mmCIF file of C-alpha atoms in Angstrom:
data_model
loop_
_atom_site.group_PDB
_atom_site.id
_atom_site.type_symbol
_atom_site.label_atom_id
_atom_site.label_comp_id
_atom_site.label_asym_id
_atom_site.label_seq_id
_atom_site.Cartn_x
_atom_site.Cartn_y
_atom_site.Cartn_z
ATOM 1 C CA MET V 22 0.000 0.004 -0.007
ATOM 2 C CA THR V 23 1.422 3.366 -1.027
ATOM 3 C CA SER V 24 0.747 6.480 0.927
ATOM 4 C CA THR V 25 -0.463 9.399 -1.084
ATOM 5 C CA THR V 26 -0.118 11.826 1.762
ATOM 6 C CA SER V 27 2.794 14.170 1.443
ATOM 7 C CA THR V 28 3.947 16.671 3.982
ATOM 8 C CA THR V 29 5.199 19.873 2.451
ATOM 9 C CA THR V 30 6.551 22.531 4.699
ATOM 10 C CA THR V 31 6.837 26.022 3.456
ATOM 11 C CA ALA V 32 8.860 28.356 5.589
ATOM 12 C CA VAL V 33 6.996 31.386 6.891
ATOM 13 C CA THR V 34 8.655 34.433 5.391
ATOM 14 C CA LEU V 35 8.926 38.047 6.556
ATOM 15 C CA ALA V 36 6.398 38.980 3.884
ATOM 16 C CA ASP V 37 3.964 36.367 5.325
ATOM 17 C CA LEU V 38 4.532 37.679 8.834
ATOM 18 C CA THR V 39 4.001 41.316 7.912
ATOM 19 C CA ARG V 40 0.853 40.433 5.997
ATOM 20 C CA MET V 41 -0.569 38.680 9.116
ATOM 21 C CA LEU V 42 0.512 41.565 11.362
ATOM 22 C CA ARG V 43 -1.449 43.947 9.102
ATOM 23 C CA GLU V 44 -4.459 41.694 8.981
ATOM 24 C CA SER V 45 -4.515 41.049 12.729
ATOM 25 C CA ALA V 46 -3.540 44.424 14.144
ATOM 26 C CA GLY V 47 -3.165 46.959 11.397
ATOM 27 C CA GLU V 48 -0.054 48.987 10.747
ATOM 28 C CA GLU V 49 1.204 51.826 12.936
ATOM 29 C CA GLU V 50 1.311 55.206 11.151
ATOM 30 C CA GLY V 51 4.854 56.044 10.241
ATOM 31 C CA VAL V 52 6.013 52.418 10.295
ATOM 32 C CA ASP V 53 7.021 50.834 6.985
ATOM 33 C CA LEU V 54 6.616 47.047 7.415
ATOM 34 C CA ASP V 55 7.961 46.605 3.909
ATOM 35 C CA GLY V 56 11.295 48.087 5.048
ATOM 36 C CA ASP V 57 14.137 46.353 6.842
ATOM 37 C CA VAL V 58 12.255 45.423 10.023
ATOM 38 C CA ILE V 59 13.667 41.878 10.620
ATOM 39 C CA ASP V 60 15.622 42.982 13.708
ATOM 40 C CA THR V 61 13.338 45.838 14.810
ATOM 41 C CA PRO V 62 11.635 45.164 18.138
ATOM 42 C CA PHE V 63 7.844 44.642 17.821
ATOM 43 C CA ILE V 64 7.213 47.395 20.358
ATOM 44 C CA ASP V 65 9.012 49.877 18.028
ATOM 45 C CA LEU V 66 6.813 48.625 15.187
ATOM 46 C CA GLY V 67 3.677 49.332 17.286
ATOM 47 C CA TYR V 68 2.750 45.728 18.200
ATOM 48 C CA ASP V 69 2.115 44.505 21.713
ATOM 49 C CA SER V 70 1.891 40.988 23.071
ATOM 50 C CA LEU V 71 -1.845 40.805 22.337
ATOM 51 C CA ALA V 72 -1.255 41.556 18.677
ATOM 52 C CA LEU V 73 1.462 38.923 18.505
ATOM 53 C CA LEU V 74 -0.794 36.312 20.090
ATOM 54 C CA GLN V 75 -3.383 37.091 17.448
ATOM 55 C CA VAL V 76 -0.763 36.581 14.718
ATOM 56 C CA ILE V 77 0.419 33.335 16.334
ATOM 57 C CA GLY V 78 -3.153 32.070 16.265
ATOM 58 C CA GLN V 79 -3.427 32.951 12.563
ATOM 59 C CA ILE V 80 -0.102 31.196 11.831
ATOM 60 C CA GLN V 81 -1.183 28.105 13.699
ATOM 61 C CA ARG V 82 -4.455 28.003 11.659
ATOM 62 C CA GLU V 83 -2.758 28.669 8.286
ATOM 63 C CA TYR V 84 0.282 26.517 8.728
ATOM 64 C CA GLY V 85 -0.967 23.893 11.171
ATOM 65 C CA ILE V 86 1.911 24.252 13.600
ATOM 66 C CA GLU V 87 1.823 24.620 17.389
ATOM 67 C CA ILE V 88 3.763 27.472 18.966
ATOM 68 C CA PRO V 89 3.714 27.708 22.794
ATOM 69 C CA ASP V 90 2.422 31.096 23.938
ATOM 70 C CA ASP V 91 5.279 31.384 26.475
ATOM 71 C CA ALA V 92 7.867 30.991 23.666
ATOM 72 C CA VAL V 93 6.398 33.953 21.887
ATOM 73 C CA VAL V 94 7.243 36.265 24.818
ATOM 74 C CA ASP V 95 10.952 35.796 24.090
ATOM 75 C CA ALA V 96 10.583 36.606 20.396
ATOM 76 C CA GLU V 97 11.010 40.356 20.457
ATOM 77 C CA THR V 98 11.698 40.919 16.767
ATOM 78 C CA PRO V 99 10.210 39.584 13.498
ATOM 79 C CA GLY V 100 13.428 37.655 12.897
ATOM 80 C CA ALA V 101 13.238 35.942 16.277
ATOM 81 C CA LEU V 102 9.563 35.125 15.780
ATOM 82 C CA LEU V 103 10.209 33.750 12.325
ATOM 83 C CA ALA V 104 13.032 31.555 13.683
ATOM 84 C CA LEU V 105 10.641 30.240 16.366
ATOM 85 C CA ILE V 106 7.818 29.629 13.872
ATOM 86 C CA ASN V 107 9.981 27.867 11.326
ATOM 87 C CA ALA V 108 11.738 25.707 14.026
ATOM 88 C CA GLY V 109 8.256 24.701 15.213
ATOM 89 C CA GLN V 110 7.278 23.894 11.701
ATOM 90 C CA GLN V 111 10.396 21.740 11.167
ATOM 91 C CA SER V 112 9.686 19.740 14.374
ATOM 92 C CA ALA V 113 6.067 19.214 13.322
ATOM 93 C CA ALA V 114 7.082 17.743 9.990
#
């Protein structure tokens, strides 16, 4: 019997993350999420922990990965959050 189920993992990109930030919490006036924001703290981008939890929920629904809420607290920049998300995605595969 051959399995037809394939698991494909697509890394969550900065573009994906910024799209979800805009959808979940909007965009702070004067902040360009299309710029070089990978190492900019979320607080400087205008996002608090509630906004990040909303984005994590969206990522979990769209990508089917589990990310512990307490791990998100340590991810203070988009780059750190992407590393956490994509590491979770790799371990789920």
